[in-house]
């Protein structure tokens, strides 16, 4: 293999490893589309358990769910993100993230509206609370709800129900990671760290604006995973719909 090809491919891959996303302004962007360079980058990604997403104006590097040298366990994630305190908080944050993704992964109108206006933390808190109350009602009739999906629904719902509720007029300075808004803030920071959202704090009412990179992840990556589609359906299911499903 040509040394120049390896040099270009390495520059592309390690830039992606550092930045996670490369757009057309990068000095290495065009190099990637040279056939031999692209093939070498894809080989490097495959060998290290990472995955390349090719969007119209960007290239993404993401870690494969399993078998990656860059995959981290819960302990490593907690060390990197100190807002992730316990596994039950991690599971709850995952639900918050899924609710956020599902809210804009509906139709084109929802995508345009969310990209333009964003979602306030308080709006997302109400959305998650409605979801938790819905799951709580389902659990009363079906205590095993979530077992098949390998989700401890009872713990997730109970943890949320007993978290302190932040008032919208109290400002964010009092919010901490043990409150509902604090948990949402921690969840959104995970996306911010990945360069997928922008967090704005206007008049002490924070909101999150999804970047185009996040929509590209949804379209070119998440839709290929059955687990994502299943979880999206789970966070949007209504109690009466679930009752109908269980009766079939």
PDB file of C-alpha atoms in Angstrom:
ATOM      1  CA  UNK A   1       0.000   0.000   0.000  1.00  0.00           C
ATOM      2  CA  UNK A   2       1.247   3.450  -0.941  1.00  0.00           C
ATOM      3  CA  UNK A   3       2.760   5.362   1.995  1.00  0.00           C
ATOM      4  CA  UNK A   4       0.995   8.546   0.868  1.00  0.00           C
ATOM      5  CA  UNK A   5      -2.368   6.746   0.983  1.00  0.00           C
ATOM      6  CA  UNK A   6      -1.678   5.527   4.527  1.00  0.00           C
ATOM      7  CA  UNK A   7      -0.632   9.017   5.583  1.00  0.00           C
ATOM      8  CA  UNK A   8      -3.815  10.591   4.208  1.00  0.00           C
ATOM      9  CA  UNK A   9      -6.037   7.860   5.628  1.00  0.00           C
ATOM     10  CA  UNK A  10      -4.427   8.181   9.059  1.00  0.00           C
ATOM     11  CA  UNK A  11      -4.894  11.952   9.013  1.00  0.00           C
ATOM     12  CA  UNK A  12      -8.578  11.512   8.161  1.00  0.00           C
ATOM     13  CA  UNK A  13      -9.207   8.800  10.738  1.00  0.00           C
ATOM     14  CA  UNK A  14      -7.408  10.444  13.643  1.00  0.00           C
ATOM     15  CA  UNK A  15      -9.027  13.788  12.882  1.00  0.00           C
ATOM     16  CA  UNK A  16     -12.381  12.024  13.076  1.00  0.00           C
ATOM     17  CA  UNK A  17     -11.301  10.291  16.261  1.00  0.00           C
ATOM     18  CA  UNK A  18     -10.574  13.663  17.845  1.00  0.00           C
ATOM     19  CA  UNK A  19     -13.404  15.746  16.382  1.00  0.00           C
ATOM     20  CA  UNK A  20     -16.046  12.992  15.892  1.00  0.00           C
ATOM     21  CA  UNK A  21     -17.405  14.868  12.859  1.00  0.00           C
ATOM     22  CA  UNK A  22     -15.579  16.286   9.841  1.00  0.00           C
ATOM     23  CA  UNK A  23     -17.228  18.716   7.439  1.00  0.00           C
ATOM     24  CA  UNK A  24     -16.246  20.136   4.077  1.00  0.00           C
ATOM     25  CA  UNK A  25     -14.202  22.914   5.693  1.00  0.00           C
ATOM     26  CA  UNK A  26     -11.664  20.394   6.997  1.00  0.00           C
ATOM     27  CA  UNK A  27      -8.390  20.138   5.107  1.00  0.00           C
ATOM     28  CA  UNK A  28      -8.780  16.340   5.111  1.00  0.00           C
ATOM     29  CA  UNK A  29     -12.403  16.173   3.904  1.00  0.00           C
ATOM     30  CA  UNK A  30     -11.659  15.825   0.195  1.00  0.00           C
ATOM     31  CA  UNK A  31      -8.840  13.353   0.844  1.00  0.00           C
ATOM     32  CA  UNK A  32     -11.380  10.930   2.309  1.00  0.00           C
ATOM     33  CA  UNK A  33     -13.179  10.585  -1.030  1.00  0.00           C
ATOM     34  CA  UNK A  34     -10.104   9.346  -2.865  1.00  0.00           C
ATOM     35  CA  UNK A  35     -11.081   5.674  -3.413  1.00  0.00           C
ATOM     36  CA  UNK A  36      -7.949   4.135  -1.876  1.00  0.00           C
ATOM     37  CA  UNK A  37      -7.940   6.552   1.045  1.00  0.00           C
ATOM     38  CA  UNK A  38     -11.628   5.905   1.735  1.00  0.00           C
ATOM     39  CA  UNK A  39     -11.099   2.144   1.624  1.00  0.00           C
ATOM     40  CA  UNK A  40      -8.180   2.417   4.049  1.00  0.00           C
ATOM     41  CA  UNK A  41     -10.163   4.625   6.452  1.00  0.00           C
ATOM     42  CA  UNK A  42     -13.084   2.182   6.384  1.00  0.00           C
ATOM     43  CA  UNK A  43     -10.671  -0.668   7.115  1.00  0.00           C
ATOM     44  CA  UNK A  44      -9.163   1.228  10.065  1.00  0.00           C
ATOM     45  CA  UNK A  45     -12.651   1.953  11.372  1.00  0.00           C
ATOM     46  CA  UNK A  46     -13.747  -1.657  11.062  1.00  0.00           C
ATOM     47  CA  UNK A  47     -10.626  -3.000  12.784  1.00  0.00           C
ATOM     48  CA  UNK A  48     -11.074  -0.636  15.747  1.00  0.00           C
ATOM     49  CA  UNK A  49     -14.803  -1.253  16.114  1.00  0.00           C
ATOM     50  CA  UNK A  50     -15.898   2.149  14.867  1.00  0.00           C
ATOM     51  CA  UNK A  51     -18.258   3.088  12.085  1.00  0.00           C
ATOM     52  CA  UNK A  52     -18.183   5.790   9.403  1.00  0.00           C
ATOM     53  CA  UNK A  53     -21.356   7.664   8.507  1.00  0.00           C
ATOM     54  CA  UNK A  54     -21.257   9.515   5.200  1.00  0.00           C
ATOM     55  CA  UNK A  55     -23.717  12.414   5.149  1.00  0.00           C
ATOM     56  CA  UNK A  56     -23.982  14.889   2.241  1.00  0.00           C
ATOM     57  CA  UNK A  57     -21.618  17.479   3.738  1.00  0.00           C
ATOM     58  CA  UNK A  58     -20.146  15.660   6.731  1.00  0.00           C
ATOM     59  CA  UNK A  59     -18.418  12.474   7.790  1.00  0.00           C
ATOM     60  CA  UNK A  60     -19.168  11.062  11.250  1.00  0.00           C
ATOM     61  CA  UNK A  61     -17.200   8.568  13.305  1.00  0.00           C
ATOM     62  CA  UNK A  62     -19.218   6.590  15.853  1.00  0.00           C
ATOM     63  CA  UNK A  63     -18.395   3.678  18.108  1.00  0.00           C
ATOM     64  CA  UNK A  64     -20.057   0.354  17.374  1.00  0.00           C
ATOM     65  CA  UNK A  65     -22.233  -0.928  20.241  1.00  0.00           C
ATOM     66  CA  UNK A  66     -20.059  -4.014  20.761  1.00  0.00           C
ATOM     67  CA  UNK A  67     -16.554  -5.138  19.926  1.00  0.00           C
ATOM     68  CA  UNK A  68     -14.951  -1.703  19.867  1.00  0.00           C
ATOM     69  CA  UNK A  69     -11.607  -0.822  21.407  1.00  0.00           C
ATOM     70  CA  UNK A  70     -13.195   2.545  22.251  1.00  0.00           C
ATOM     71  CA  UNK A  71     -16.314   1.167  23.932  1.00  0.00           C
ATOM     72  CA  UNK A  72     -16.604   2.100  27.597  1.00  0.00           C
ATOM     73  CA  UNK A  73     -18.312   0.394  30.488  1.00  0.00           C
ATOM     74  CA  UNK A  74     -20.464   2.190  33.034  1.00  0.00           C
ATOM     75  CA  UNK A  75     -17.511   2.884  35.365  1.00  0.00           C
ATOM     76  CA  UNK A  76     -15.529   4.551  32.583  1.00  0.00           C
ATOM     77  CA  UNK A  77     -18.511   6.639  31.570  1.00  0.00           C
ATOM     78  CA  UNK A  78     -19.009   7.758  35.166  1.00  0.00           C
ATOM     79  CA  UNK A  79     -15.347   8.789  35.363  1.00  0.00           C
ATOM     80  CA  UNK A  80     -15.662  10.793  32.130  1.00  0.00           C
ATOM     81  CA  UNK A  81     -19.072  12.287  32.893  1.00  0.00           C
ATOM     82  CA  UNK A  82     -19.329  12.977  36.608  1.00  0.00           C
ATOM     83  CA  UNK A  83     -23.031  13.754  36.235  1.00  0.00           C
ATOM     84  CA  UNK A  84     -23.654  10.006  35.758  1.00  0.00           C
ATOM     85  CA  UNK A  85     -23.803   8.950  39.393  1.00  0.00           C
ATOM     86  CA  UNK A  86     -25.412   5.509  39.443  1.00  0.00           C
ATOM     87  CA  UNK A  87     -26.717   2.957  36.989  1.00  0.00           C
ATOM     88  CA  UNK A  88     -30.305   3.883  37.783  1.00  0.00           C
ATOM     89  CA  UNK A  89     -29.523   7.521  36.933  1.00  0.00           C
ATOM     90  CA  UNK A  90     -27.798   6.358  33.760  1.00  0.00           C
ATOM     91  CA  UNK A  91     -30.899   4.352  32.783  1.00  0.00           C
ATOM     92  CA  UNK A  92     -33.111   7.343  33.519  1.00  0.00           C
ATOM     93  CA  UNK A  93     -30.854   9.615  31.465  1.00  0.00           C
ATOM     94  CA  UNK A  94     -31.148   7.133  28.597  1.00  0.00           C
ATOM     95  CA  UNK A  95     -34.930   7.476  28.752  1.00  0.00           C
ATOM     96  CA  UNK A  96     -34.613  11.286  28.747  1.00  0.00           C
ATOM     97  CA  UNK A  97     -32.354  11.126  25.685  1.00  0.00           C
ATOM     98  CA  UNK A  98     -34.717   8.734  23.924  1.00  0.00           C
ATOM     99  CA  UNK A  99     -37.702  10.976  24.660  1.00  0.00           C
ATOM    100  CA  UNK A 100     -35.779  13.937  23.250  1.00  0.00           C
ATOM    101  CA  UNK A 101     -34.839  12.060  20.080  1.00  0.00           C
ATOM    102  CA  UNK A 102     -38.346  10.679  19.593  1.00  0.00           C
ATOM    103  CA  UNK A 103     -39.877  14.141  19.931  1.00  0.00           C
ATOM    104  CA  UNK A 104     -38.128  15.354  16.790  1.00  0.00           C
ATOM    105  CA  UNK A 105     -37.913  12.061  14.898  1.00  0.00           C
ATOM    106  CA  UNK A 106     -41.570  12.112  13.877  1.00  0.00           C
ATOM    107  CA  UNK A 107     -42.083  14.027  10.661  1.00  0.00           C
ATOM    108  CA  UNK A 108     -40.490  16.809   8.678  1.00  0.00           C
ATOM    109  CA  UNK A 109     -42.572  19.479  10.401  1.00  0.00           C
ATOM    110  CA  UNK A 110     -41.351  18.326  13.830  1.00  0.00           C
ATOM    111  CA  UNK A 111     -37.749  18.369  12.633  1.00  0.00           C
ATOM    112  CA  UNK A 112     -38.031  21.879  11.203  1.00  0.00           C
ATOM    113  CA  UNK A 113     -39.796  23.198  14.315  1.00  0.00           C
ATOM    114  CA  UNK A 114     -37.301  21.631  16.723  1.00  0.00           C
ATOM    115  CA  UNK A 115     -34.290  22.766  14.695  1.00  0.00           C
ATOM    116  CA  UNK A 116     -35.668  26.319  14.580  1.00  0.00           C
ATOM    117  CA  UNK A 117     -37.058  26.717  18.108  1.00  0.00           C
ATOM    118  CA  UNK A 118     -35.341  23.984  20.107  1.00  0.00           C
ATOM    119  CA  UNK A 119     -36.834  22.413  23.242  1.00  0.00           C
ATOM    120  CA  UNK A 120     -36.703  24.036  26.666  1.00  0.00           C
ATOM    121  CA  UNK A 121     -35.613  21.916  29.594  1.00  0.00           C
ATOM    122  CA  UNK A 122     -38.972  22.559  31.253  1.00  0.00           C
ATOM    123  CA  UNK A 123     -40.880  21.404  28.177  1.00  0.00           C
ATOM    124  CA  UNK A 124     -38.738  18.263  28.043  1.00  0.00           C
ATOM    125  CA  UNK A 125     -39.322  17.716  31.782  1.00  0.00           C
ATOM    126  CA  UNK A 126     -43.093  17.813  31.244  1.00  0.00           C
ATOM    127  CA  UNK A 127     -42.765  15.443  28.305  1.00  0.00           C
ATOM    128  CA  UNK A 128     -40.709  12.949  30.323  1.00  0.00           C
ATOM    129  CA  UNK A 129     -43.075  13.276  33.284  1.00  0.00           C
ATOM    130  CA  UNK A 130     -46.068  12.462  31.067  1.00  0.00           C
ATOM    131  CA  UNK A 131     -44.157   9.423  29.823  1.00  0.00           C
ATOM    132  CA  UNK A 132     -43.341   8.282  33.376  1.00  0.00           C
ATOM    133  CA  UNK A 133     -46.936   8.690  34.541  1.00  0.00           C
ATOM    134  CA  UNK A 134     -48.058   6.705  31.505  1.00  0.00           C
ATOM    135  CA  UNK A 135     -45.597   3.914  32.301  1.00  0.00           C
ATOM    136  CA  UNK A 136     -46.655   4.033  35.962  1.00  0.00           C
ATOM    137  CA  UNK A 137     -50.281   3.437  34.970  1.00  0.00           C
ATOM    138  CA  UNK A 138     -49.289   0.587  32.658  1.00  0.00           C
ATOM    139  CA  UNK A 139     -47.254  -1.019  35.482  1.00  0.00           C
ATOM    140  CA  UNK A 140     -50.325  -1.032  37.753  1.00  0.00           C
ATOM    141  CA  UNK A 141     -52.078  -3.360  35.299  1.00  0.00           C
ATOM    142  CA  UNK A 142     -48.989  -5.136  34.073  1.00  0.00           C
ATOM    143  CA  UNK A 143     -46.203  -5.371  36.726  1.00  0.00           C
ATOM    144  CA  UNK A 144     -43.956  -7.161  34.208  1.00  0.00           C
ATOM    145  CA  UNK A 145     -44.055  -4.272  31.750  1.00  0.00           C
ATOM    146  CA  UNK A 146     -40.530  -3.689  30.456  1.00  0.00           C
ATOM    147  CA  UNK A 147     -39.135  -7.107  31.377  1.00  0.00           C
ATOM    148  CA  UNK A 148     -39.156  -8.350  27.795  1.00  0.00           C
ATOM    149  CA  UNK A 149     -37.443  -5.134  26.677  1.00  0.00           C
ATOM    150  CA  UNK A 150     -34.797  -5.583  29.429  1.00  0.00           C
ATOM    151  CA  UNK A 151     -35.743  -2.281  31.056  1.00  0.00           C
ATOM    152  CA  UNK A 152     -36.322  -1.989  34.793  1.00  0.00           C
ATOM    153  CA  UNK A 153     -39.430   0.141  34.426  1.00  0.00           C
ATOM    154  CA  UNK A 154     -40.266   0.119  38.128  1.00  0.00           C
ATOM    155  CA  UNK A 155     -36.880   1.508  39.154  1.00  0.00           C
ATOM    156  CA  UNK A 156     -36.862   4.113  36.379  1.00  0.00           C
ATOM    157  CA  UNK A 157     -40.384   5.320  37.204  1.00  0.00           C
ATOM    158  CA  UNK A 158     -39.805   5.283  40.977  1.00  0.00           C
ATOM    159  CA  UNK A 159     -36.522   7.184  40.688  1.00  0.00           C
ATOM    160  CA  UNK A 160     -38.192   9.858  38.571  1.00  0.00           C
ATOM    161  CA  UNK A 161     -41.285  10.177  40.786  1.00  0.00           C
ATOM    162  CA  UNK A 162     -39.218  10.891  43.884  1.00  0.00           C
ATOM    163  CA  UNK A 163     -36.801  13.345  42.304  1.00  0.00           C
ATOM    164  CA  UNK A 164     -37.132  16.974  43.325  1.00  0.00           C
ATOM    165  CA  UNK A 165     -39.179  19.056  40.900  1.00  0.00           C
ATOM    166  CA  UNK A 166     -37.668  22.366  39.772  1.00  0.00           C
ATOM    167  CA  UNK A 167     -40.050  25.280  39.381  1.00  0.00           C
ATOM    168  CA  UNK A 168     -39.724  27.234  36.139  1.00  0.00           C
ATOM    169  CA  UNK A 169     -39.529  30.504  38.058  1.00  0.00           C
ATOM    170  CA  UNK A 170     -36.780  29.321  40.390  1.00  0.00           C
ATOM    171  CA  UNK A 171     -34.003  29.695  37.820  1.00  0.00           C
ATOM    172  CA  UNK A 172     -31.368  27.100  37.011  1.00  0.00           C
ATOM    173  CA  UNK A 173     -28.833  28.088  39.639  1.00  0.00           C
ATOM    174  CA  UNK A 174     -30.555  25.916  42.244  1.00  0.00           C
ATOM    175  CA  UNK A 175     -30.864  22.969  39.899  1.00  0.00           C
ATOM    176  CA  UNK A 176     -28.479  20.098  40.483  1.00  0.00           C
ATOM    177  CA  UNK A 177     -28.095  16.652  39.032  1.00  0.00           C
ATOM    178  CA  UNK A 178     -30.412  15.181  41.680  1.00  0.00           C
ATOM    179  CA  UNK A 179     -33.376  17.241  40.481  1.00  0.00           C
ATOM    180  CA  UNK A 180     -35.410  16.538  37.362  1.00  0.00           C
ATOM    181  CA  UNK A 181     -34.112  19.582  35.500  1.00  0.00           C
ATOM    182  CA  UNK A 182     -30.619  18.776  36.716  1.00  0.00           C
ATOM    183  CA  UNK A 183     -30.947  15.256  35.295  1.00  0.00           C
ATOM    184  CA  UNK A 184     -32.169  16.657  31.979  1.00  0.00           C
ATOM    185  CA  UNK A 185     -29.278  19.136  31.942  1.00  0.00           C
ATOM    186  CA  UNK A 186     -26.828  16.271  32.523  1.00  0.00           C
ATOM    187  CA  UNK A 187     -28.434  14.250  29.722  1.00  0.00           C
ATOM    188  CA  UNK A 188     -28.223  17.139  27.280  1.00  0.00           C
ATOM    189  CA  UNK A 189     -24.573  17.752  28.185  1.00  0.00           C
ATOM    190  CA  UNK A 190     -23.804  14.245  26.944  1.00  0.00           C
ATOM    191  CA  UNK A 191     -25.139  15.271  23.528  1.00  0.00           C
ATOM    192  CA  UNK A 192     -23.343  18.603  23.732  1.00  0.00           C
ATOM    193  CA  UNK A 193     -20.049  16.821  24.427  1.00  0.00           C
ATOM    194  CA  UNK A 194     -20.562  14.842  21.227  1.00  0.00           C
ATOM    195  CA  UNK A 195     -21.127  18.064  19.268  1.00  0.00           C
ATOM    196  CA  UNK A 196     -24.738  17.138  18.463  1.00  0.00           C
ATOM    197  CA  UNK A 197     -26.629  19.969  20.169  1.00  0.00           C
ATOM    198  CA  UNK A 198     -26.215  23.569  21.266  1.00  0.00           C
ATOM    199  CA  UNK A 199     -27.440  24.565  24.716  1.00  0.00           C
ATOM    200  CA  UNK A 200     -28.770  28.086  25.148  1.00  0.00           C
ATOM    201  CA  UNK A 201     -29.604  29.806  28.423  1.00  0.00           C
ATOM    202  CA  UNK A 202     -31.880  32.737  27.810  1.00  0.00           C
ATOM    203  CA  UNK A 203     -33.407  34.465  30.852  1.00  0.00           C
ATOM    204  CA  UNK A 204     -32.463  31.497  33.011  1.00  0.00           C
ATOM    205  CA  UNK A 205     -34.711  29.200  30.962  1.00  0.00           C
ATOM    206  CA  UNK A 206     -32.297  26.836  29.228  1.00  0.00           C
ATOM    207  CA  UNK A 207     -33.172  25.072  26.002  1.00  0.00           C
ATOM    208  CA  UNK A 208     -31.429  22.732  23.644  1.00  0.00           C
ATOM    209  CA  UNK A 209     -31.085  23.239  19.886  1.00  0.00           C
ATOM    210  CA  UNK A 210     -30.307  20.114  17.833  1.00  0.00           C
ATOM    211  CA  UNK A 211     -27.564  20.527  15.257  1.00  0.00           C
ATOM    212  CA  UNK A 212     -27.701  19.112  11.755  1.00  0.00           C
ATOM    213  CA  UNK A 213     -25.183  16.499  12.908  1.00  0.00           C
ATOM    214  CA  UNK A 214     -27.801  15.011  15.243  1.00  0.00           C
ATOM    215  CA  UNK A 215     -30.402  14.710  12.491  1.00  0.00           C
ATOM    216  CA  UNK A 216     -27.773  12.997  10.342  1.00  0.00           C
ATOM    217  CA  UNK A 217     -27.028  10.517  13.141  1.00  0.00           C
ATOM    218  CA  UNK A 218     -30.734   9.715  13.367  1.00  0.00           C
ATOM    219  CA  UNK A 219     -31.165   9.302   9.624  1.00  0.00           C
ATOM    220  CA  UNK A 220     -27.951   7.516   8.721  1.00  0.00           C
ATOM    221  CA  UNK A 221     -27.312   5.491  11.888  1.00  0.00           C
ATOM    222  CA  UNK A 222     -30.103   5.173  14.448  1.00  0.00           C
ATOM    223  CA  UNK A 223     -32.751   4.153  11.920  1.00  0.00           C
ATOM    224  CA  UNK A 224     -30.640   1.112  11.096  1.00  0.00           C
ATOM    225  CA  UNK A 225     -30.902  -0.192  14.654  1.00  0.00           C
ATOM    226  CA  UNK A 226     -34.016  -2.169  15.597  1.00  0.00           C
ATOM    227  CA  UNK A 227     -33.409  -1.295  19.252  1.00  0.00           C
ATOM    228  CA  UNK A 228     -33.701   2.415  18.510  1.00  0.00           C
ATOM    229  CA  UNK A 229     -36.952   1.994  16.597  1.00  0.00           C
ATOM    230  CA  UNK A 230     -38.336  -0.214  19.358  1.00  0.00           C
ATOM    231  CA  UNK A 231     -37.375   2.272  22.080  1.00  0.00           C
ATOM    232  CA  UNK A 232     -38.858   5.142  20.064  1.00  0.00           C
ATOM    233  CA  UNK A 233     -42.137   3.247  19.905  1.00  0.00           C
ATOM    234  CA  UNK A 234     -41.940   2.482  23.623  1.00  0.00           C
ATOM    235  CA  UNK A 235     -41.537   6.122  24.674  1.00  0.00           C
ATOM    236  CA  UNK A 236     -44.459   7.179  22.483  1.00  0.00           C
ATOM    237  CA  UNK A 237     -46.897   4.365  23.337  1.00  0.00           C
ATOM    238  CA  UNK A 238     -50.112   5.377  25.048  1.00  0.00           C
ATOM    239  CA  UNK A 239     -51.652   3.461  27.914  1.00  0.00           C
ATOM    240  CA  UNK A 240     -54.768   2.513  25.922  1.00  0.00           C
ATOM    241  CA  UNK A 241     -52.602   1.381  22.987  1.00  0.00           C
ATOM    242  CA  UNK A 242     -50.595  -0.848  25.311  1.00  0.00           C
ATOM    243  CA  UNK A 243     -53.785  -2.271  26.783  1.00  0.00           C
ATOM    244  CA  UNK A 244     -54.949  -3.162  23.273  1.00  0.00           C
ATOM    245  CA  UNK A 245     -51.576  -4.790  22.515  1.00  0.00           C
ATOM    246  CA  UNK A 246     -51.689  -6.941  25.649  1.00  0.00           C
ATOM    247  CA  UNK A 247     -55.190  -8.135  24.821  1.00  0.00           C
ATOM    248  CA  UNK A 248     -54.247  -9.384  21.346  1.00  0.00           C
TER     249      UNK A 248
END
